[in-house]
C-alpha positions as YAML, in Angstrom:
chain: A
units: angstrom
residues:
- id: 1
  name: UNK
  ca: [4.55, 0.75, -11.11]
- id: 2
  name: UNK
  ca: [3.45, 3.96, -9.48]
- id: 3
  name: UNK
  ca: [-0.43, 4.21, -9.18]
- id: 4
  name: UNK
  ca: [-2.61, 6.65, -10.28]
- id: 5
  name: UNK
  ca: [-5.74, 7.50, -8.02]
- id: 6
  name: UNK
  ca: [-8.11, 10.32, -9.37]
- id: 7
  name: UNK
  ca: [-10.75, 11.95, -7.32]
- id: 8
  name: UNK
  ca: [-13.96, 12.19, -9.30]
- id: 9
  name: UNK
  ca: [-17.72, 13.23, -8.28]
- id: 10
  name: UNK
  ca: [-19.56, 11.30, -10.36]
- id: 11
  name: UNK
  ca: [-20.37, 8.45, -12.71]
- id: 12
  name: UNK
  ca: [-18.97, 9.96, -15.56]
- id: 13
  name: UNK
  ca: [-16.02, 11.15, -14.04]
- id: 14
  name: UNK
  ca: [-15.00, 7.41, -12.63]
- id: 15
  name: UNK
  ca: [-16.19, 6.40, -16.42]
- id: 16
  name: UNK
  ca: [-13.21, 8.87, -17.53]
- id: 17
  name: UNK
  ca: [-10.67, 8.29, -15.24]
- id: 18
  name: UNK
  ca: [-10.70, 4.39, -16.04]
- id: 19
  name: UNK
  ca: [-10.81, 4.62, -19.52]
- id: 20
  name: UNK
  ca: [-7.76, 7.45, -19.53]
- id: 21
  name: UNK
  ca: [-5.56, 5.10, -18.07]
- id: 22
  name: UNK
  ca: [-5.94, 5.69, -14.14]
- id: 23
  name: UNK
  ca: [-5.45, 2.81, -11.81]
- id: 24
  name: UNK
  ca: [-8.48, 3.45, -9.02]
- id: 25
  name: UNK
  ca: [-10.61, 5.75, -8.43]
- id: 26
  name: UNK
  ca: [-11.55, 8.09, -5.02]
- id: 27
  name: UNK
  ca: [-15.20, 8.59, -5.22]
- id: 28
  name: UNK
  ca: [-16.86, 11.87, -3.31]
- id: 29
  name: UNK
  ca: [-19.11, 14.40, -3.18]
- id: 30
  name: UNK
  ca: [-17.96, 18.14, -2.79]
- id: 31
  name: UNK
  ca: [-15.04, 17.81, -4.09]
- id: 32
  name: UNK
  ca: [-14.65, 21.80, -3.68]
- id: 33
  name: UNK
  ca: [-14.71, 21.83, -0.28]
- id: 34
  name: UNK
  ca: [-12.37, 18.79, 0.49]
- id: 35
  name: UNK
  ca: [-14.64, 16.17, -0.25]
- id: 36
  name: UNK
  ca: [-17.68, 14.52, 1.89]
- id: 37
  name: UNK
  ca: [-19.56, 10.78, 1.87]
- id: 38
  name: UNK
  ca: [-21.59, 10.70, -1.97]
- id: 39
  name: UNK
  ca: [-24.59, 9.45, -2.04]
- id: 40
  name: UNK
  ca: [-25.63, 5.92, -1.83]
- id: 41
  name: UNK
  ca: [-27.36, 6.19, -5.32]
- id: 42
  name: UNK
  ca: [-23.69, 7.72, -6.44]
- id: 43
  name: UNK
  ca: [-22.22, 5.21, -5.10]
- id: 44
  name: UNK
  ca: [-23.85, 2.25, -6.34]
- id: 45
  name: UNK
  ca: [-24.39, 3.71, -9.77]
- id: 46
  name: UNK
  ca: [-20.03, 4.32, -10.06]
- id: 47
  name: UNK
  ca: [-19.89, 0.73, -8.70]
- id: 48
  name: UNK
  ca: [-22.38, -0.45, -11.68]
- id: 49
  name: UNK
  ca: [-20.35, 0.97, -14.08]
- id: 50
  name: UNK
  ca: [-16.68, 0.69, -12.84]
- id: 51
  name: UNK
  ca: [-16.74, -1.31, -9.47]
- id: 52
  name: UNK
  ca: [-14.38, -4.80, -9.02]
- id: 53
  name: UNK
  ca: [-10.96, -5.03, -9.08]
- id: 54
  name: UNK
  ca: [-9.35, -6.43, -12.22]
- id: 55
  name: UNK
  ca: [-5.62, -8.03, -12.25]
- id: 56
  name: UNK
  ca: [-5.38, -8.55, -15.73]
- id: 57
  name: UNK
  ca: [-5.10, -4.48, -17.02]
- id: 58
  name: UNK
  ca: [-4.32, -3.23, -12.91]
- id: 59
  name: UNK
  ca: [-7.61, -1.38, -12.48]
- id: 60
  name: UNK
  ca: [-8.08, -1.39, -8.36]
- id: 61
  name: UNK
  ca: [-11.42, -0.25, -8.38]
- id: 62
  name: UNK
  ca: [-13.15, 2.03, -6.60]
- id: 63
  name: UNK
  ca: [-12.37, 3.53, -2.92]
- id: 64
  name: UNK
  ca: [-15.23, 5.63, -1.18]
- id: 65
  name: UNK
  ca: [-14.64, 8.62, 0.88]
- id: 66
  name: UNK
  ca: [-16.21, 8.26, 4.03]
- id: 67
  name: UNK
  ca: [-16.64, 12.20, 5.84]
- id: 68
  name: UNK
  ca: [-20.02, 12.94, 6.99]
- id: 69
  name: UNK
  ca: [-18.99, 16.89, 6.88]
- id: 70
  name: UNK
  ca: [-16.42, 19.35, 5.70]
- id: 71
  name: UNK
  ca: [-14.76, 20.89, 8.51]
- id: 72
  name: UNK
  ca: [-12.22, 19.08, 10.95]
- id: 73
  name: UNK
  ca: [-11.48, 15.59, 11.71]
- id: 74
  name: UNK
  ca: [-12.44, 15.47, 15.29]
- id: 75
  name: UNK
  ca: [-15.98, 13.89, 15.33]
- id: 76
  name: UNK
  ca: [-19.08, 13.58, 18.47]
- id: 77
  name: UNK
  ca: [-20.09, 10.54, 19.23]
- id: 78
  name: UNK
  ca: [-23.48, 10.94, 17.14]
- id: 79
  name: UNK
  ca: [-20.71, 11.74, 14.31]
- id: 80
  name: UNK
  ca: [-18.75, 8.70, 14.77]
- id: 81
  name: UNK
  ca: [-21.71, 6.66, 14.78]
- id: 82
  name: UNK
  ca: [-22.63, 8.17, 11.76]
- id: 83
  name: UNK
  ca: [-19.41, 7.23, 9.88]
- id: 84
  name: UNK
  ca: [-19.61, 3.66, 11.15]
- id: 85
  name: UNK
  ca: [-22.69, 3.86, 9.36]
- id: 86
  name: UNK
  ca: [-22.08, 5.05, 6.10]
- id: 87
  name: UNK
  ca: [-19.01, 2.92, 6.01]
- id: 88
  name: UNK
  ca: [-20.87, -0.37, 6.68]
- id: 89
  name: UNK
  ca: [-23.33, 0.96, 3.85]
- id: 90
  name: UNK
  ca: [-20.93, 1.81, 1.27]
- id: 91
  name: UNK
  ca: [-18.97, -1.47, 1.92]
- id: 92
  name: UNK
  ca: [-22.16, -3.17, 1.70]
- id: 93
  name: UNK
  ca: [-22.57, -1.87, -1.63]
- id: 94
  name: UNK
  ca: [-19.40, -3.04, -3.12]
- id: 95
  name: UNK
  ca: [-16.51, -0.83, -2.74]
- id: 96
  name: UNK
  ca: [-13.06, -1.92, -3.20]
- id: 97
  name: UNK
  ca: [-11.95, 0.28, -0.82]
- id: 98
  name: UNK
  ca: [-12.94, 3.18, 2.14]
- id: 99
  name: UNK
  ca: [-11.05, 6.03, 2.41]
- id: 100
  name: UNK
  ca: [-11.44, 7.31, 6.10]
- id: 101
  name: UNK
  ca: [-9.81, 9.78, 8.64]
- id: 102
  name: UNK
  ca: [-10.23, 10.88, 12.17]
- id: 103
  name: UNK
  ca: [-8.05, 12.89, 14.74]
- id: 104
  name: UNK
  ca: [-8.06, 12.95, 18.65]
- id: 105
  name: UNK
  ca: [-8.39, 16.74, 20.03]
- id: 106
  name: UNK
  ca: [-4.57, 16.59, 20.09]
- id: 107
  name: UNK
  ca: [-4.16, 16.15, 16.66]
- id: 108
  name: UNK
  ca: [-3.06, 12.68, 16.47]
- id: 109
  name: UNK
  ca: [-5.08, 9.88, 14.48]
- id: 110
  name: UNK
  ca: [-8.01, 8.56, 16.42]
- id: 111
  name: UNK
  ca: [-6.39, 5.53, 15.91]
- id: 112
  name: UNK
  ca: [-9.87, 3.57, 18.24]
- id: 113
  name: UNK
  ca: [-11.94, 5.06, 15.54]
- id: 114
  name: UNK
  ca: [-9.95, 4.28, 12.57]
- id: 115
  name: UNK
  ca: [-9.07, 1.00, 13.54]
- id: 116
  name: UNK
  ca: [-13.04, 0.35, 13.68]
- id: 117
  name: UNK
  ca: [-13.56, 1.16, 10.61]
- id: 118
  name: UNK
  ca: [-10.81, -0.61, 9.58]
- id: 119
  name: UNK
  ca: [-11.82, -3.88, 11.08]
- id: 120
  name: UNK
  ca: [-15.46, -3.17, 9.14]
- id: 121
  name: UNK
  ca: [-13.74, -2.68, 5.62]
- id: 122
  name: UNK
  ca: [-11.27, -6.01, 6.44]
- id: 123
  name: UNK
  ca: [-14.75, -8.38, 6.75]
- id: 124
  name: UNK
  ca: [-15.60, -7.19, 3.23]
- id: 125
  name: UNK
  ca: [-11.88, -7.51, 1.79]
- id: 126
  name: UNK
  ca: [-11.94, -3.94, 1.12]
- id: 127
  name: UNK
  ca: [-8.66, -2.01, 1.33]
- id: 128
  name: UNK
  ca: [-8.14, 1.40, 3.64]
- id: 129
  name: UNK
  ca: [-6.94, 4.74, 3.02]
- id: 130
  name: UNK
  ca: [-6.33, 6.92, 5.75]
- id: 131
  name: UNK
  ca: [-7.10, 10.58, 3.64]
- id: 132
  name: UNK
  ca: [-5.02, 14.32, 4.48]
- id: 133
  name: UNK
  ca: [-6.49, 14.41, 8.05]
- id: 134
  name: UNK
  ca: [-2.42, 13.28, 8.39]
- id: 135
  name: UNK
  ca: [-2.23, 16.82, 7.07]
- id: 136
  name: UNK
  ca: [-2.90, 18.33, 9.99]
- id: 137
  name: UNK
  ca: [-1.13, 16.33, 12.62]
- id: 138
  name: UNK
  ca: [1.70, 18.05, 14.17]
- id: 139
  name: UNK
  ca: [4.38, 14.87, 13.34]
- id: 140
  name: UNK
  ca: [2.76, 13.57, 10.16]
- id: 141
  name: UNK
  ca: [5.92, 10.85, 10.60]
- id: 142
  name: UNK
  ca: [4.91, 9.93, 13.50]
- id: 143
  name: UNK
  ca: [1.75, 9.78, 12.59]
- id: 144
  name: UNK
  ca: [2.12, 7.41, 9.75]
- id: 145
  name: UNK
  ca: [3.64, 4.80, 12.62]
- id: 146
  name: UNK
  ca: [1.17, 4.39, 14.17]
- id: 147
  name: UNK
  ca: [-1.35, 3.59, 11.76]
- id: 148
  name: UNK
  ca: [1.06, 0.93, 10.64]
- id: 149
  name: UNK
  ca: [-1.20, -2.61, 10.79]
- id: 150
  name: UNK
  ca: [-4.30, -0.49, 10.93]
- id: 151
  name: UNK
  ca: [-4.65, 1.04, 7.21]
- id: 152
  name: UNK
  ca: [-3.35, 0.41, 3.93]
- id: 153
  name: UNK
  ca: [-2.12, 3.54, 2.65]
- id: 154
  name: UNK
  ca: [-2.22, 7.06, 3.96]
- id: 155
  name: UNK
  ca: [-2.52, 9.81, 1.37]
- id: 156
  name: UNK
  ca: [-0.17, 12.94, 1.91]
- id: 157
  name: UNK
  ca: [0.92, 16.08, 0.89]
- id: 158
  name: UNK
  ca: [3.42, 16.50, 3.47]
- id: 159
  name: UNK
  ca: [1.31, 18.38, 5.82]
- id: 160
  name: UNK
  ca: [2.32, 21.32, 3.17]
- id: 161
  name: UNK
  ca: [-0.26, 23.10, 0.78]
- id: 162
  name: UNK
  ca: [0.67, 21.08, -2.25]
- id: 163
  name: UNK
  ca: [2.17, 17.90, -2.18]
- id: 164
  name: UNK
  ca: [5.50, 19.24, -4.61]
- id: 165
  name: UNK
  ca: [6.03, 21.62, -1.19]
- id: 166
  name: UNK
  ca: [6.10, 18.82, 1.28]
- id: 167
  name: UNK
  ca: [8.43, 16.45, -0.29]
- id: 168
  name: UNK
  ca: [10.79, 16.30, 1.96]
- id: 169
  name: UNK
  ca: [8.66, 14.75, 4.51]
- id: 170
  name: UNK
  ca: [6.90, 12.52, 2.25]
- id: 171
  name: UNK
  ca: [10.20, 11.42, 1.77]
- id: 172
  name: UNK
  ca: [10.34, 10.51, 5.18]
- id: 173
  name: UNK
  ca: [6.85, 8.92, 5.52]
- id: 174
  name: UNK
  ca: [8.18, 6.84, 2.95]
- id: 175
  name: UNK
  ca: [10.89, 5.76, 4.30]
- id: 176
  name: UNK
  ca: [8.94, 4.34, 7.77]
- id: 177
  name: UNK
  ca: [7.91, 1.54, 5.29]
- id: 178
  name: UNK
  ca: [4.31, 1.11, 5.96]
- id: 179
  name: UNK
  ca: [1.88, 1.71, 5.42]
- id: 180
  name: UNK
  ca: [2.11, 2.54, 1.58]
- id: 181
  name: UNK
  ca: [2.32, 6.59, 0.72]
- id: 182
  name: UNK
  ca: [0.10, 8.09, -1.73]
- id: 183
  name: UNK
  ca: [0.93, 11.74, -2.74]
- id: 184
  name: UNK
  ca: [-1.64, 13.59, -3.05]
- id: 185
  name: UNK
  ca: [-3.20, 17.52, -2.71]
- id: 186
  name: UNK
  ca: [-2.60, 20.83, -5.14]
- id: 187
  name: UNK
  ca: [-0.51, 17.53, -7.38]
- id: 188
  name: UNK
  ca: [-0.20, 19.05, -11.13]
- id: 189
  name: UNK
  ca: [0.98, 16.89, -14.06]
- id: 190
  name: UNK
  ca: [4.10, 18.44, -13.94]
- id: 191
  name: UNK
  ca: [4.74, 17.49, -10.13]
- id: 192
  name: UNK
  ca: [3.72, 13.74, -11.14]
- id: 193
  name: UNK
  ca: [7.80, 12.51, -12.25]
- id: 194
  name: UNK
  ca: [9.17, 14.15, -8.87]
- id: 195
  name: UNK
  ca: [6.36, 12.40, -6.66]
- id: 196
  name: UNK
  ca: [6.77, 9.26, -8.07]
- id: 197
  name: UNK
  ca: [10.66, 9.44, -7.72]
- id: 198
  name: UNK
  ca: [10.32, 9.63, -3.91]
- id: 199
  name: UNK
  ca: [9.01, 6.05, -3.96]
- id: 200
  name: UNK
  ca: [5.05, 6.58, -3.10]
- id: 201
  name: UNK
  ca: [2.81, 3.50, -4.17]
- id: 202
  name: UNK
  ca: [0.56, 6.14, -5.75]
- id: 203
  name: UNK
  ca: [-0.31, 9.80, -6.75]
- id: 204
  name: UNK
  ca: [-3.48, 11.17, -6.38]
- id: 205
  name: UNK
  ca: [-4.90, 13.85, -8.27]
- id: 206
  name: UNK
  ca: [-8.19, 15.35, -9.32]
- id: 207
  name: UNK
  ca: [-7.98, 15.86, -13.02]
- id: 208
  name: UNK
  ca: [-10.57, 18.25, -13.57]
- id: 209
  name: UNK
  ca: [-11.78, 21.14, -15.29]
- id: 210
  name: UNK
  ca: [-14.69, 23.32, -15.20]
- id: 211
  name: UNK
  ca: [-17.92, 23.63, -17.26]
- id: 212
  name: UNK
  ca: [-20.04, 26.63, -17.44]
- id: 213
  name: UNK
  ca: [-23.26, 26.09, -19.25]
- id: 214
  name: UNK
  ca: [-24.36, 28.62, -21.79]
- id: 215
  name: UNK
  ca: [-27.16, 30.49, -20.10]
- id: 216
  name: UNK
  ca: [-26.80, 29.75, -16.37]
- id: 217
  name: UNK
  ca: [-27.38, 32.33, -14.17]
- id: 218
  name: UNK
  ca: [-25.32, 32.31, -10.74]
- id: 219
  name: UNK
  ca: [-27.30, 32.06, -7.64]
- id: 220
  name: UNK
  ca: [-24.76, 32.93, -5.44]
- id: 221
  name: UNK
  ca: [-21.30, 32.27, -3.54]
- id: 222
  name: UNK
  ca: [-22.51, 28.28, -3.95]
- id: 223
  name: UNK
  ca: [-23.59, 28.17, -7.24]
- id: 224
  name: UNK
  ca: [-21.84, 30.28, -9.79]
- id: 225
  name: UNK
  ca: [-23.38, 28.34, -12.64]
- id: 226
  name: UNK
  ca: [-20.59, 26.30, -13.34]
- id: 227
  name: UNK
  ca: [-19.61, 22.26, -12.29]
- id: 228
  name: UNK
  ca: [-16.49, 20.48, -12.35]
- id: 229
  name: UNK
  ca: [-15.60, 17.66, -14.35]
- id: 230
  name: UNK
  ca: [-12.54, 15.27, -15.00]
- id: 231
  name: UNK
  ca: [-10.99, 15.90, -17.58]
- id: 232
  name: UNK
  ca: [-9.56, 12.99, -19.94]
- id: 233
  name: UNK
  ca: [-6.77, 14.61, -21.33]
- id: 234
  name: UNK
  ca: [-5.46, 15.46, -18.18]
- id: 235
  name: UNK
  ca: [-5.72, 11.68, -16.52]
- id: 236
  name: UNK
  ca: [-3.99, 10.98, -19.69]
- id: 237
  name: UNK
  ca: [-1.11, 13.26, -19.51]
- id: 238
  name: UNK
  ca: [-0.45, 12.27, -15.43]
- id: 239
  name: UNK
  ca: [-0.86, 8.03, -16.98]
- id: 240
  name: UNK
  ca: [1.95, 9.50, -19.22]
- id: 241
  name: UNK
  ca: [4.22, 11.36, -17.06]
- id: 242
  name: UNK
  ca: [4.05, 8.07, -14.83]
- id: 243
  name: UNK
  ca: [5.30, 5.84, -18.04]
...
């Protein structure tokens, strides 16, 4: 059965996600400008509420983003200290899984780094996703090799815009073996049949929709008065169109 990851920003949005029908959960912060690390309040209040991994309906819990900024995968070494950090921390907490990514000035995973991390997440039997820094690799094939043994599951659109676009090579990143695929960026519910038929372990999406409360005023390029929130009925159409 093809899983269903959705990217969500907050308690209620992980609260939505599970009870629509999605399999896990990708918790961040920022969503609109790729995602960075949430909060360690965020994170242990979404762990509260949906946190553990449960066998008997398939719900795999929830997997932290770990990105202390937006802007390139190529990190200092204050930086990388920083994400060993916030990894130990959010592991600490609970998570089921860390989603992670870092890239050598060359483009190719910072495979040191990740495998750090990596070692970190394996003490606390939490899983690993390596997240669309594979994106911008040149080879995203070869780059999927050789994080074989170190992750889990990278998540993919191909190194295209959407993930619909880049289905040819996610075709190919599937066919390396491991580790597992996950589709994911620009993924609509109409995409969701033609992902899934290319053999991915999963399909990530965001779900969401956005709310503009009567009255706001903007206050500028970063806040137009508006939020984004998941939407149920679209988790429930993509739990559908994976039936």
């Amino acid at each position: 059965m093809t899983a269903l990851e959705i990217a969500v920003t907050s308690v209620e949005g992980a609260l939505t996600a599970r009870s629509a029908g999605a399999t896990r959960v990708e918790l961040c912060s920022a969503l609109e400008i790729g995602g960075v690390t949430p909060s360690q309040g965020l994170v242990e209040a979404v762990l509260d509420e949906v946190g553990g991994v449960d066998a008997d309906d398939g719900w795999q819990g929830v997997h932290v983003l770990v990105r202390p900024r937006p802007g390139g995968f190529g990190y200092s070494v204050a930086e990388r200290q920083l994400l060993e950090r916030e990894a130990e921390m959010i592991l600490d907490a609970g998570a089921d899984g860390i989603v992670i990514g870092a890239l050598t000035p060359h483009g190719e995973p910072d495979v040191e780094l990740v495998r750090a991390l990596a070692d970190a997440a394996a003490a606390y039997e939490a899983t690993v996703t390596f997240h669309r820094a594979i994106d911008l690799c040149p080879d995203p094939v070869a780059a999927i090799r050789a994080l074989d043994g170190v992750v889990d599951r990278v998540l993919t659109s191909g190194g295209a815009p959407a993930a619909a676009a880049g289905a040819a090579t996610i075709a190919e990143m599937v066919a390396v073996g491991a580790p597992d695929v996950l589709a994911g960026g620009g993924v609509t519910v109409d995409a969701i049949g033609t992902l899934a038929a290319l053999g991915v372990e999963g399909v990530h999406l965001s779900a969401k929709r956005r709310v503009v409360a009567a009255g706001r005023v903007a206050l500028g390029v970063a806040d137009d008065g508006g939020h984004w929130v998941t939407d149920p009925a679209v988790v429930a159409a993509a739990v559908a169109a994976l039936a």
